[in-house]
mmCIF file of C-alpha atoms in Angstrom:
data_model
loop_
_atom_site.group_PDB
_atom_site.id
_atom_site.type_symbol
_atom_site.label_atom_id
_atom_site.label_comp_id
_atom_site.label_asym_id
_atom_site.label_seq_id
_atom_site.Cartn_x
_atom_site.Cartn_y
_atom_site.Cartn_z
ATOM 1 C CA UNK V 1 -14.721 -52.958 50.234
ATOM 2 C CA UNK V 2 -14.310 -49.285 49.369
ATOM 3 C CA UNK V 3 -15.771 -47.488 46.392
ATOM 4 C CA UNK V 4 -13.607 -46.354 43.495
ATOM 5 C CA UNK V 5 -14.520 -43.393 41.291
ATOM 6 C CA UNK V 6 -12.982 -42.998 37.831
ATOM 7 C CA UNK V 7 -12.597 -39.493 36.430
ATOM 8 C CA UNK V 8 -13.099 -38.579 32.759
ATOM 9 C CA UNK V 9 -9.393 -37.873 32.345
ATOM 10 C CA UNK V 10 -8.311 -41.251 33.711
ATOM 11 C CA UNK V 11 -10.853 -43.195 31.663
ATOM 12 C CA UNK V 12 -10.375 -41.427 28.330
ATOM 13 C CA UNK V 13 -6.577 -41.557 28.474
ATOM 14 C CA UNK V 14 -6.637 -45.309 29.094
ATOM 15 C CA UNK V 15 -8.869 -45.745 26.050
ATOM 16 C CA UNK V 16 -6.709 -43.476 23.876
ATOM 17 C CA UNK V 17 -3.606 -45.476 24.788
ATOM 18 C CA UNK V 18 -5.236 -48.715 23.689
ATOM 19 C CA UNK V 19 -6.705 -47.133 20.548
ATOM 20 C CA UNK V 20 -3.319 -45.773 19.467
ATOM 21 C CA UNK V 21 -1.845 -49.275 19.258
ATOM 22 C CA UNK V 22 -4.769 -51.711 18.967
ATOM 23 C CA UNK V 23 -2.527 -54.550 17.784
ATOM 24 C CA UNK V 24 -0.282 -54.369 20.862
ATOM 25 C CA UNK V 25 -0.625 -54.777 24.590
ATOM 26 C CA UNK V 26 -0.272 -51.480 26.460
ATOM 27 C CA UNK V 27 -0.123 -50.562 30.113
ATOM 28 C CA UNK V 28 0.037 -47.617 32.476
ATOM 29 C CA UNK V 29 -0.398 -46.289 35.980
ATOM 30 C CA UNK V 30 -3.418 -44.694 37.623
ATOM 31 C CA UNK V 31 -3.183 -41.742 39.969
ATOM 32 C CA UNK V 32 -5.485 -40.719 42.795
ATOM 33 C CA UNK V 33 -5.915 -37.696 44.994
ATOM 34 C CA UNK V 34 -3.569 -37.737 47.945
ATOM 35 C CA UNK V 35 -5.806 -37.704 51.019
ATOM 36 C CA UNK V 36 -5.293 -38.364 54.686
ATOM 37 C CA UNK V 37 -6.501 -41.503 56.477
ATOM 38 C CA UNK V 38 -10.052 -40.204 56.877
ATOM 39 C CA UNK V 39 -12.489 -43.116 57.396
ATOM 40 C CA UNK V 40 -15.377 -40.854 56.421
ATOM 41 C CA UNK V 41 -13.967 -40.665 52.853
ATOM 42 C CA UNK V 42 -13.553 -44.309 51.788
ATOM 43 C CA UNK V 43 -13.826 -43.634 48.057
ATOM 44 C CA UNK V 44 -10.670 -43.881 45.945
ATOM 45 C CA UNK V 45 -10.864 -41.126 43.311
ATOM 46 C CA UNK V 46 -8.775 -41.970 40.249
ATOM 47 C CA UNK V 47 -7.808 -38.628 38.728
ATOM 48 C CA UNK V 48 -5.390 -39.456 35.918
ATOM 49 C CA UNK V 49 -3.788 -42.188 33.832
ATOM 50 C CA UNK V 50 -0.105 -42.242 32.957
ATOM 51 C CA UNK V 51 0.632 -44.372 29.847
ATOM 52 C CA UNK V 52 3.749 -46.506 30.238
ATOM 53 C CA UNK V 53 4.681 -49.041 27.579
ATOM 54 C CA UNK V 54 3.703 -50.652 24.290
ATOM 55 C CA UNK V 55 6.831 -52.634 23.447
ATOM 56 C CA UNK V 56 7.724 -54.838 26.404
ATOM 57 C CA UNK V 57 5.368 -54.313 29.332
ATOM 58 C CA UNK V 58 7.525 -56.003 31.932
ATOM 59 C CA UNK V 59 10.952 -54.628 30.959
ATOM 60 C CA UNK V 60 12.205 -54.129 34.500
ATOM 61 C CA UNK V 61 14.832 -51.349 34.138
ATOM 62 C CA UNK V 62 12.437 -49.164 32.131
ATOM 63 C CA UNK V 63 9.611 -49.893 34.556
ATOM 64 C CA UNK V 64 11.730 -48.772 37.513
ATOM 65 C CA UNK V 65 12.609 -45.518 35.762
ATOM 66 C CA UNK V 66 8.966 -44.905 34.870
ATOM 67 C CA UNK V 67 7.693 -45.674 38.378
ATOM 68 C CA UNK V 68 10.191 -43.251 39.849
ATOM 69 C CA UNK V 69 9.324 -40.477 37.395
ATOM 70 C CA UNK V 70 5.570 -40.890 37.834
ATOM 71 C CA UNK V 71 5.940 -41.050 41.619
ATOM 72 C CA UNK V 72 7.876 -37.754 41.656
ATOM 73 C CA UNK V 73 5.390 -36.095 39.281
ATOM 74 C CA UNK V 74 2.353 -37.250 41.230
ATOM 75 C CA UNK V 75 3.818 -36.170 44.572
ATOM 76 C CA UNK V 76 4.497 -32.692 43.166
ATOM 77 C CA UNK V 77 0.850 -32.527 42.080
ATOM 78 C CA UNK V 78 -0.625 -33.797 45.360
ATOM 79 C CA UNK V 79 -1.446 -37.211 43.909
ATOM 80 C CA UNK V 80 -0.310 -40.772 44.462
ATOM 81 C CA UNK V 81 0.062 -43.912 42.334
ATOM 82 C CA UNK V 82 -3.088 -45.869 43.145
ATOM 83 C CA UNK V 83 -3.589 -48.384 40.359
ATOM 84 C CA UNK V 84 -2.433 -50.090 37.204
ATOM 85 C CA UNK V 85 -4.153 -50.620 33.864
ATOM 86 C CA UNK V 86 -3.491 -52.927 30.948
ATOM 87 C CA UNK V 87 -4.962 -53.772 27.548
ATOM 88 C CA UNK V 88 -3.975 -57.162 26.165
ATOM 89 C CA UNK V 89 -3.087 -57.677 22.520
ATOM 90 C CA UNK V 90 -6.014 -60.041 21.844
ATOM 91 C CA UNK V 91 -9.412 -58.484 21.132
ATOM 92 C CA UNK V 92 -11.373 -60.769 23.433
ATOM 93 C CA UNK V 93 -8.767 -61.114 26.198
ATOM 94 C CA UNK V 94 -9.535 -58.925 29.196
ATOM 95 C CA UNK V 95 -8.082 -61.153 31.920
ATOM 96 C CA UNK V 96 -5.066 -60.012 33.964
ATOM 97 C CA UNK V 97 -1.954 -62.007 33.073
ATOM 98 C CA UNK V 98 1.199 -62.485 35.120
ATOM 99 C CA UNK V 99 2.583 -59.087 34.092
ATOM 100 C CA UNK V 100 -0.604 -57.316 35.190
ATOM 101 C CA UNK V 101 -0.802 -59.058 38.551
ATOM 102 C CA UNK V 102 2.889 -58.572 39.320
ATOM 103 C CA UNK V 103 2.848 -54.834 38.599
ATOM 104 C CA UNK V 104 -0.519 -54.544 40.331
ATOM 105 C CA UNK V 105 0.998 -56.222 43.379
ATOM 106 C CA UNK V 106 3.860 -53.752 43.301
ATOM 107 C CA UNK V 107 1.447 -50.812 43.354
ATOM 108 C CA UNK V 108 -0.689 -52.410 46.070
ATOM 109 C CA UNK V 109 2.365 -52.777 48.322
ATOM 110 C CA UNK V 110 2.490 -49.003 48.630
ATOM 111 C CA UNK V 111 -1.184 -48.074 48.284
ATOM 112 C CA UNK V 112 -3.949 -49.642 50.299
ATOM 113 C CA UNK V 113 -7.050 -50.156 48.171
ATOM 114 C CA UNK V 114 -5.151 -49.981 44.872
ATOM 115 C CA UNK V 115 -6.991 -51.266 41.822
ATOM 116 C CA UNK V 116 -6.066 -53.139 38.662
ATOM 117 C CA UNK V 117 -8.059 -52.212 35.555
ATOM 118 C CA UNK V 118 -8.214 -54.368 32.450
ATOM 119 C CA UNK V 119 -9.490 -52.747 29.255
ATOM 120 C CA UNK V 120 -12.111 -54.489 27.143
ATOM 121 C CA UNK V 121 -10.614 -54.138 23.661
ATOM 122 C CA UNK V 122 -13.868 -54.978 21.932
ATOM 123 C CA UNK V 123 -15.577 -51.878 23.339
ATOM 124 C CA UNK V 124 -13.023 -49.110 22.817
ATOM 125 C CA UNK V 125 -14.784 -47.086 20.124
ATOM 126 C CA UNK V 126 -16.850 -44.994 22.520
ATOM 127 C CA UNK V 127 -20.045 -46.180 20.858
ATOM 128 C CA UNK V 128 -20.622 -48.912 23.427
ATOM 129 C CA UNK V 129 -23.063 -47.704 26.059
ATOM 130 C CA UNK V 130 -21.173 -48.859 29.142
ATOM 131 C CA UNK V 131 -17.611 -48.541 30.396
ATOM 132 C CA UNK V 132 -15.073 -50.656 28.513
ATOM 133 C CA UNK V 133 -13.133 -51.742 31.596
ATOM 134 C CA UNK V 134 -13.107 -54.446 34.238
ATOM 135 C CA UNK V 135 -11.961 -53.264 37.676
ATOM 136 C CA UNK V 136 -10.137 -55.681 39.994
ATOM 137 C CA UNK V 137 -9.278 -55.380 43.651
ATOM 138 C CA UNK V 138 -6.752 -57.341 45.706
ATOM 139 C CA UNK V 139 -8.271 -59.618 48.329
ATOM 140 C CA UNK V 140 -6.624 -62.524 50.117
ATOM 141 C CA UNK V 141 -3.463 -62.042 48.045
ATOM 142 C CA UNK V 142 -5.187 -62.339 44.687
ATOM 143 C CA UNK V 143 -6.919 -60.036 42.232
ATOM 144 C CA UNK V 144 -10.676 -60.487 41.908
ATOM 145 C CA UNK V 145 -13.319 -58.488 39.997
ATOM 146 C CA UNK V 146 -14.643 -55.618 42.062
ATOM 147 C CA UNK V 147 -18.375 -55.339 42.701
ATOM 148 C CA UNK V 148 -19.693 -53.140 39.870
ATOM 149 C CA UNK V 149 -21.889 -51.318 42.374
ATOM 150 C CA UNK V 150 -18.707 -50.022 44.008
ATOM 151 C CA UNK V 151 -17.287 -48.605 40.768
ATOM 152 C CA UNK V 152 -18.482 -45.029 40.329
ATOM 153 C CA UNK V 153 -18.185 -42.634 37.406
ATOM 154 C CA UNK V 154 -17.696 -38.882 37.563
ATOM 155 C CA UNK V 155 -20.102 -37.637 34.881
ATOM 156 C CA UNK V 156 -20.367 -40.763 32.735
ATOM 157 C CA UNK V 157 -22.392 -38.997 30.014
ATOM 158 C CA UNK V 158 -19.727 -36.304 29.721
ATOM 159 C CA UNK V 159 -16.962 -38.900 29.783
ATOM 160 C CA UNK V 160 -18.546 -40.889 26.969
ATOM 161 C CA UNK V 161 -19.064 -37.783 24.848
ATOM 162 C CA UNK V 162 -15.476 -36.646 25.420
ATOM 163 C CA UNK V 163 -14.218 -40.068 24.366
ATOM 164 C CA UNK V 164 -16.282 -39.947 21.189
ATOM 165 C CA UNK V 165 -14.897 -36.533 20.275
ATOM 166 C CA UNK V 166 -11.318 -37.503 21.051
ATOM 167 C CA UNK V 167 -11.658 -40.668 18.980
ATOM 168 C CA UNK V 168 -13.276 -38.784 16.091
ATOM 169 C CA UNK V 169 -10.396 -36.287 16.035
ATOM 170 C CA UNK V 170 -7.874 -39.134 16.305
ATOM 171 C CA UNK V 171 -6.378 -37.573 19.413
ATOM 172 C CA UNK V 172 -4.855 -40.947 20.250
ATOM 173 C CA UNK V 173 -2.149 -40.188 17.696
ATOM 174 C CA UNK V 174 -0.933 -37.402 19.989
ATOM 175 C CA UNK V 175 -0.832 -39.497 23.153
ATOM 176 C CA UNK V 176 2.691 -40.098 24.476
ATOM 177 C CA UNK V 177 3.601 -43.107 26.588
ATOM 178 C CA UNK V 178 6.882 -43.700 28.387
ATOM 179 C CA UNK V 179 8.246 -45.730 25.480
ATOM 180 C CA UNK V 180 7.737 -42.688 23.238
ATOM 181 C CA UNK V 181 9.409 -40.449 25.810
ATOM 182 C CA UNK V 182 12.450 -42.702 26.070
ATOM 183 C CA UNK V 183 12.817 -42.528 22.291
ATOM 184 C CA UNK V 184 12.645 -38.720 22.409
ATOM 185 C CA UNK V 185 12.830 -37.083 25.831
ATOM 186 C CA UNK V 186 11.272 -33.897 24.460
ATOM 187 C CA UNK V 187 7.929 -35.695 24.252
ATOM 188 C CA UNK V 188 5.632 -35.112 27.231
ATOM 189 C CA UNK V 189 4.673 -38.399 28.927
ATOM 190 C CA UNK V 190 2.315 -36.490 31.240
ATOM 191 C CA UNK V 191 0.313 -35.522 28.114
ATOM 192 C CA UNK V 192 -0.386 -31.942 29.086
ATOM 193 C CA UNK V 193 -1.964 -31.119 25.720
ATOM 194 C CA UNK V 194 -4.431 -33.989 25.953
ATOM 195 C CA UNK V 195 -5.208 -33.089 29.570
ATOM 196 C CA UNK V 196 -6.016 -29.542 28.477
ATOM 197 C CA UNK V 197 -8.274 -30.740 25.684
ATOM 198 C CA UNK V 198 -10.103 -33.106 28.026
ATOM 199 C CA UNK V 199 -10.582 -30.279 30.498
ATOM 200 C CA UNK V 200 -12.301 -28.291 27.762
ATOM 201 C CA UNK V 201 -14.560 -31.197 26.773
ATOM 202 C CA UNK V 202 -15.688 -32.472 30.158
ATOM 203 C CA UNK V 203 -18.215 -30.577 32.222
ATOM 204 C CA UNK V 204 -16.764 -31.801 35.504
ATOM 205 C CA UNK V 205 -13.178 -30.480 35.910
ATOM 206 C CA UNK V 206 -10.419 -32.864 36.865
ATOM 207 C CA UNK V 207 -7.613 -32.119 39.253
ATOM 208 C CA UNK V 208 -5.694 -29.035 38.103
ATOM 209 C CA UNK V 209 -2.011 -29.634 37.450
ATOM 210 C CA UNK V 210 0.760 -27.716 35.783
ATOM 211 C CA UNK V 211 1.126 -30.374 33.077
#
């Protein structure tokens, strides 16, 4: 079982997506650095989160469009789709449902070691001391919780502080998911403005991109 490392950008953007619409289920894709098949580098580094939907998570035509757009964007920025995240609409529900496992399976078909991350809605404020996520990996054709010792954090203290500041400034109101983009194509689903702000807040820089 390989390690997975979650960057500040990926973590905070997942939390902002859930905080923007706490009464709805939301989902998105996770990107990782594109690296060669080097066995000496088994760690999957999640660099970014791409918010997808908040209306109907499994709406197939929209999902296909979004997957294609994110795949093209990530390839242009030397990244690859490497995971899926979801927050359920119930405060205490952090278990992957059929939608989560199906989309997770789709990602895993194209990315070995892909992960599925479920957000813990009861811990999204940034005040909770530990990460508000449960990371799953696919083994024997099913998704099971990943050993917490294999889930690493790039500058957790800085990540937590950045989340607090973004929450305090209500930056989640500015986050754009693919539903928002489809309503108004001028809106940036890659969230360049939020990425820039996170780069200013976190001590450890994320992957530089044009967006």
